[in-house]
Amino acid sequence: KAKEMSGNQFQLFFPDIENRAVEQIQLENDLFKALQHDWEFELYYQPKFNVRTNELIGMESLIRWNHPQLGTLSPAHFIPLAEETGLIIPLGEWVIRKACLQMKKWYEDGHKNLVISANLSPHQFSQKNLVPMVKEILIETGLPPFLLELELTENLIIHNTEQTLKTIGELKELGVQISIDDFGTGYSSLGYLKDFPVDTLKIDKSFIDDITTNSNNAAITKTIITLADSLHLNVIAEGVEEEEQAKFLADHGCHWIQGFYYSRPLQSKAFEHHFLKKFTQRGY
Ligand code: C2E
Ligand code: MG
Ligand code: MG
Ligand code: MG
């Protein structure tokens, strides 16, 4: 009987499109439900190091969703959906709170100089109560504000310049640090850099990938490092996977570094075990 129904034709000819739409709606439902509690989400932490001294300087928080049926989902699977549906607002708040709580705990354990970063997506950044929300979380968790860094992408910064400038200014007033993620990939003019009170440029992985073989990307990377130095900004390279890349960056004066060469993003216990344990055991 079902075969005679015209709706079935659609299924026959466009099974993929239909399935994908159903999957997205299901995932959206699941995301909404998961946000009613918080145990399905988890932050992983990827260490950042000083290139010269090899000292740990902090870590980036990266969200994972431990979906009850689908297993661990990476942000690419659900952040765009969260952005589209507005669920990024509660999800993003959860991320910032969790990151601050975790860093406060490590701070209490004696790690007083580590900066934790969290990513902000465009929708989150343009929400009206971002600044009061961040302020509230800092008060509630007791984390010193300068130990929180927010990573914004370049494209987010260049849109709606006036409002953006105001928001970044207010975040800086709270004492929070700001970095520009995926730097070099946006369509921006460099002019905005002198107006925005940012702290750090994060050189995008796409330049780092073939830094030792592609002279254009090597040149761009060197230019970004020089630019950061002349503007008195910090500079970090992301996506460093090989020793040669790390060496190139060290030789050319990049301050900080992050990537699989040093460590993948880790669950908090593993992060403690690999990067914080010795320090804590010594009882600092
Ligand atoms: P991102 O902020 O640029 O983060 C860097 C991404 O590169 C991470 O992927 C990280 O795991 C990966 N990565 C780091 N080092 C290496 C490396 O050496 N090699 C390779 N191949 N990859 C490396 P992840 O965790 O899948 O996150 C992807 C993106 O999702 C992030 O890019 C960020 O834009 C977004 N994201 C992650 N967590 C959050 C969050 O809590 N909130 C928001 N709004 N976005 C998030
Ligand atoms: Mg980031
Ligand atoms: Mg990045
Ligand atoms: Mg990136």
Coordinates of C-alpha atoms and ligand atoms in Angstrom, one line a residue:
K1 CA 0.0 0.0 0.0
A2 CA 2.7 2.4 0.9
K3 CA 4.3 2.0 -2.5
E4 CA 1.2 3.6 -4.1
M5 CA 1.4 6.7 -2.0
S6 CA 2.9 9.6 -3.9
G7 CA 5.0 10.7 -1.0
N8 CA 7.0 7.5 -1.4
Q9 CA 8.3 8.7 -4.7
F10 CA 10.2 11.4 -2.8
Q11 CA 11.8 8.8 -0.6
L12 CA 12.8 6.8 -3.7
F13 CA 14.4 9.6 -5.5
F14 CA 15.9 11.7 -2.7
P15 CA 16.6 9.4 0.2
D16 CA 19.8 11.2 1.1
I17 CA 18.3 14.7 1.3
E18 CA 15.4 13.5 3.3
N19 CA 17.5 11.4 5.6
R20 CA 19.8 14.3 6.2
A21 CA 17.0 16.6 7.1
V22 CA 15.5 14.1 9.5
E23 CA 19.0 13.5 11.0
Q24 CA 19.4 17.3 11.5
I25 CA 16.0 17.6 13.2
Q26 CA 16.7 14.6 15.4
L27 CA 20.1 16.1 16.3
E28 CA 18.6 19.5 17.1
N29 CA 16.1 17.7 19.4
D30 CA 18.9 15.8 21.1
L31 CA 20.9 19.0 21.5
F32 CA 17.9 20.8 23.1
K33 CA 17.4 17.9 25.5
A34 CA 21.1 17.6 26.3
L35 CA 21.1 21.2 27.3
Q36 CA 18.5 20.5 30.0
H37 CA 21.2 18.8 32.0
D38 CA 24.9 19.0 31.2
W39 CA 26.4 15.6 31.5
E40 CA 26.6 14.9 27.8
F41 CA 29.0 17.8 27.1
E42 CA 32.6 17.8 28.0
L43 CA 35.5 20.2 27.5
Y44 CA 38.8 18.8 26.3
Y45 CA 41.9 20.9 26.9
Q46 CA 44.9 21.4 24.5
P47 CA 48.1 22.8 26.0
K48 CA 49.8 25.9 24.8
F49 CA 53.6 26.3 25.2
N50 CA 56.2 28.9 25.2
V51 CA 58.3 28.0 22.1
R52 CA 61.6 29.1 23.7
T53 CA 61.3 27.7 27.2
N54 CA 58.9 24.8 26.5
E55 CA 56.9 26.1 29.5
L56 CA 53.2 25.4 29.7
I57 CA 51.4 28.8 29.4
G58 CA 47.8 27.6 29.3
M59 CA 45.2 25.6 27.4
E60 CA 42.4 25.9 24.9
S61 CA 39.0 24.4 25.8
L62 CA 37.4 22.5 23.0
I63 CA 33.9 21.1 23.4
R64 CA 32.9 17.5 22.7
W65 CA 29.4 16.0 22.9
N66 CA 29.2 12.5 24.3
H67 CA 26.0 11.6 22.5
P68 CA 24.2 8.6 24.1
Q69 CA 23.7 6.9 20.7
L70 CA 26.2 8.5 18.3
G71 CA 29.2 8.5 20.6
T72 CA 31.6 11.4 20.9
L73 CA 30.8 14.2 18.5
S74 CA 33.3 16.9 17.5
P75 CA 32.3 20.5 17.3
A76 CA 32.1 20.4 13.5
H77 CA 29.1 18.1 13.9
F78 CA 27.0 20.3 16.1
I79 CA 28.4 23.9 16.5
P80 CA 27.0 25.0 13.1
L81 CA 23.6 23.5 14.1
A82 CA 23.8 25.2 17.5
E83 CA 24.6 28.5 15.7
E84 CA 21.6 28.1 13.3
T85 CA 19.1 27.3 16.1
G86 CA 20.3 29.7 18.7
L87 CA 21.2 26.9 21.0
I88 CA 24.7 28.2 20.9
I89 CA 23.7 30.8 23.5
P90 CA 23.1 28.3 26.4
L91 CA 25.8 26.0 25.1
G92 CA 28.3 28.8 24.9
E93 CA 27.5 29.9 28.4
W94 CA 28.0 26.3 29.6
V95 CA 31.4 26.3 27.9
I96 CA 32.6 29.5 29.5
R97 CA 31.3 28.5 33.0
K98 CA 32.9 25.1 32.7
A99 CA 36.2 26.5 31.5
C100 CA 36.3 29.0 34.4
L101 CA 35.4 26.4 37.0
Q102 CA 38.1 24.1 35.7
M103 CA 40.8 26.8 35.6
K104 CA 39.8 28.0 39.1
K105 CA 40.3 24.5 40.4
W106 CA 43.7 24.2 38.8
Y107 CA 44.5 27.7 40.1
E108 CA 43.7 26.5 43.6
D109 CA 45.9 23.5 43.0
G110 CA 48.8 26.0 42.6
H111 CA 48.8 26.7 38.9
K112 CA 48.6 30.5 39.2
N113 CA 49.9 31.5 35.7
L114 CA 47.9 29.5 33.3
V115 CA 45.4 31.1 31.0
I116 CA 42.4 29.1 29.8
S117 CA 40.8 30.0 26.5
A118 CA 37.3 29.4 25.1
N119 CA 36.0 29.9 21.6
L120 CA 33.2 32.3 20.9
S121 CA 31.1 31.9 17.8
P122 CA 29.6 34.9 15.9
H123 CA 26.0 34.5 17.2
Q124 CA 27.3 34.3 20.8
F125 CA 29.4 37.3 20.3
S126 CA 26.6 39.5 19.1
Q127 CA 24.2 38.4 21.8
K128 CA 23.1 41.3 24.0
N129 CA 24.0 40.0 27.4
L130 CA 27.4 38.5 26.6
V131 CA 29.4 40.9 28.8
P132 CA 27.1 40.6 31.8
M133 CA 27.1 36.9 31.4
V134 CA 30.9 36.7 31.4
K135 CA 31.1 39.0 34.3
E136 CA 28.6 37.0 36.3
I137 CA 30.6 33.8 35.6
L138 CA 33.9 35.4 36.7
I139 CA 32.3 36.5 39.9
E140 CA 30.6 33.2 40.5
T141 CA 33.7 31.1 39.9
G142 CA 36.2 33.5 41.4
L143 CA 38.6 33.0 38.5
P144 CA 40.9 36.1 38.1
P145 CA 39.6 37.7 34.9
F146 CA 43.0 37.9 33.2
L147 CA 43.3 34.1 33.3
L148 CA 40.3 33.8 30.9
E149 CA 40.9 34.4 27.2
L150 CA 38.2 34.5 24.6
E151 CA 39.0 33.4 21.0
L152 CA 37.2 35.3 18.4
T153 CA 37.5 34.7 14.6
E154 CA 38.6 37.5 12.3
N155 CA 35.4 37.4 10.3
L156 CA 33.4 38.0 13.4
I157 CA 35.5 41.0 14.3
I158 CA 35.2 42.8 10.9
H159 CA 31.4 42.7 10.7
N160 CA 29.5 45.4 12.5
T161 CA 32.6 47.2 13.5
E162 CA 31.1 49.7 15.9
Q163 CA 29.2 47.2 18.1
T164 CA 32.1 44.8 18.0
L165 CA 34.5 47.5 19.2
K166 CA 32.2 48.3 22.0
T167 CA 31.8 44.7 23.1
I168 CA 35.5 44.0 22.9
G169 CA 36.2 47.1 24.9
E170 CA 33.7 46.0 27.6
L171 CA 35.3 42.5 27.8
K172 CA 38.7 44.2 28.1
E173 CA 37.3 46.3 30.9
L174 CA 36.4 43.1 32.8
G175 CA 40.0 42.1 32.5
V176 CA 39.5 39.3 30.1
Q177 CA 42.0 38.6 27.3
I178 CA 41.0 38.5 23.6
S179 CA 42.7 36.6 20.8
I180 CA 42.0 36.5 17.1
D181 CA 41.6 32.9 16.1
D182 CA 42.4 31.5 12.6
F183 CA 44.2 34.8 11.9
G184 CA 45.1 35.4 8.3
T185 CA 42.1 33.5 6.8
G186 CA 39.6 36.4 7.0
Y187 CA 38.8 39.1 4.5
S188 CA 39.9 41.8 6.8
S189 CA 42.1 44.8 6.3
L190 CA 44.9 45.0 8.8
G191 CA 43.6 48.4 9.7
Y192 CA 41.2 47.1 12.3
L193 CA 44.1 45.7 14.4
K194 CA 45.1 49.2 15.6
D195 CA 41.6 50.0 16.7
F196 CA 40.7 46.7 18.5
P197 CA 42.3 46.1 21.9
V198 CA 43.1 42.5 21.3
D199 CA 46.0 40.7 23.1
T200 CA 46.9 37.8 20.8
L201 CA 47.0 36.7 17.2
K202 CA 46.5 33.0 16.5
I203 CA 48.1 32.1 13.2
D204 CA 45.8 29.7 11.4
K205 CA 46.7 26.0 10.9
S206 CA 46.4 26.3 7.1
F207 CA 49.6 28.4 7.0
I208 CA 51.4 26.2 9.5
D209 CA 50.7 22.9 7.6
D210 CA 53.2 23.4 4.9
I211 CA 55.3 26.2 6.4
T212 CA 58.5 24.3 5.7
T213 CA 57.8 23.6 2.1
N214 CA 55.6 26.5 0.9
S215 CA 57.5 29.7 0.7
N216 CA 54.3 31.8 0.5
N217 CA 52.9 30.4 3.7
A218 CA 56.3 30.8 5.3
A219 CA 56.3 34.4 4.3
I220 CA 52.8 35.0 5.6
T221 CA 53.6 33.4 8.9
K222 CA 56.8 35.5 9.3
T223 CA 54.8 38.6 8.4
I224 CA 52.2 37.9 11.0
I225 CA 54.9 37.3 13.7
T226 CA 56.5 40.7 12.8
L227 CA 53.2 42.4 12.7
A228 CA 52.3 41.1 16.2
D229 CA 55.7 42.2 17.5
S230 CA 55.3 45.7 16.1
L231 CA 51.8 46.1 17.6
H232 CA 53.0 44.6 20.9
L233 CA 50.6 41.7 20.6
N234 CA 51.3 38.0 21.5
V235 CA 51.4 35.5 18.7
I236 CA 50.6 31.8 18.8
A237 CA 50.7 29.2 16.0
E238 CA 48.0 26.5 16.0
G239 CA 48.0 23.1 14.3
V240 CA 51.7 22.4 14.8
E241 CA 52.2 18.7 14.0
E242 CA 55.9 18.3 13.3
E243 CA 59.2 19.2 14.9
E244 CA 60.3 21.1 11.8
Q245 CA 57.3 23.4 12.0
A246 CA 58.0 24.0 15.7
K247 CA 61.7 24.7 14.9
F248 CA 60.8 27.1 12.1
L249 CA 58.4 29.0 14.4
A250 CA 61.0 29.2 17.2
D251 CA 63.7 30.4 14.7
H252 CA 61.3 33.1 13.5
G253 CA 60.4 34.4 16.9
C254 CA 56.9 33.0 17.3
H255 CA 56.1 33.3 21.0
W256 CA 53.7 30.4 21.7
I257 CA 52.7 27.2 20.1
Q258 CA 49.9 24.7 20.1
G259 CA 49.3 21.4 18.2
F260 CA 49.3 17.7 18.0
Y261 CA 53.2 17.7 18.0
Y262 CA 52.9 18.6 21.7
S263 CA 49.5 17.1 22.5
R264 CA 46.0 16.5 21.2
P265 CA 43.2 18.0 23.2
L266 CA 42.8 15.9 26.4
Q267 CA 40.1 15.2 28.9
S268 CA 40.7 17.1 32.2
K269 CA 42.1 14.1 34.1
A270 CA 44.5 13.2 31.3
F271 CA 45.6 16.9 31.0
E272 CA 46.3 17.0 34.7
H273 CA 48.2 13.7 34.5
H274 CA 50.4 14.8 31.6
F275 CA 50.9 18.5 32.2
L276 CA 50.0 19.5 35.8
K277 CA 50.8 16.5 38.0
K278 CA 54.5 17.0 38.7
F279 CA 53.8 20.6 39.5
T280 CA 51.0 19.7 42.0
Q281 CA 53.0 16.9 43.6
R282 CA 55.8 19.3 44.4
G283 CA 53.2 21.0 46.4
Y284 CA 53.4 24.5 44.9
Ligands
C2E1 P1 39.7 26.2 16.6 O1 39.3 27.1 17.7 O2 40.5 26.8 15.5 O3 40.4 25.0 17.3 C1 41.5 24.3 16.8 C2 41.0 22.9 16.2 O4 42.1 22.3 15.6 C3 40.5 21.9 17.2 O5 39.6 21.1 16.6 C4 41.8 21.2 17.6 O6 41.5 19.9 18.1 C5 42.4 21.1 16.2 N1 43.9 20.9 16.3 C6 44.7 21.4 17.2 N2 46.0 21.1 17.0 C7 45.9 20.4 15.8 C8 47.0 19.8 15.0 O7 48.1 19.8 15.3 N3 46.5 19.1 13.9 C9 45.2 19.1 13.5 N4 44.9 18.4 12.4 N5 44.2 19.6 14.3 C10 44.6 20.3 15.4 P2 38.2 20.8 17.3 O8 38.3 20.6 18.7 O9 37.5 19.8 16.4 O10 37.4 22.2 17.1 C11 37.1 22.7 15.8 C12 36.5 24.1 15.9 O11 35.3 24.1 16.6 C13 37.4 25.1 16.7 O12 38.4 25.6 15.9 C14 36.4 26.1 17.1 O13 36.2 27.0 16.0 C15 35.1 25.3 17.2 N6 34.9 25.0 18.7 C16 35.4 24.1 19.5 N7 35.0 24.2 20.7 C17 34.1 25.2 20.7 C18 33.3 25.8 21.7 O14 33.3 25.5 22.9 N8 32.5 26.9 21.3 C19 32.5 27.3 20.1 N9 31.7 28.4 19.7 N10 33.2 26.8 19.1 C20 34.0 25.7 19.4
MG2 MG 40.2 28.4 18.9
MG3 MG 41.9 28.2 15.6
MG4 MG 41.2 26.8 13.2

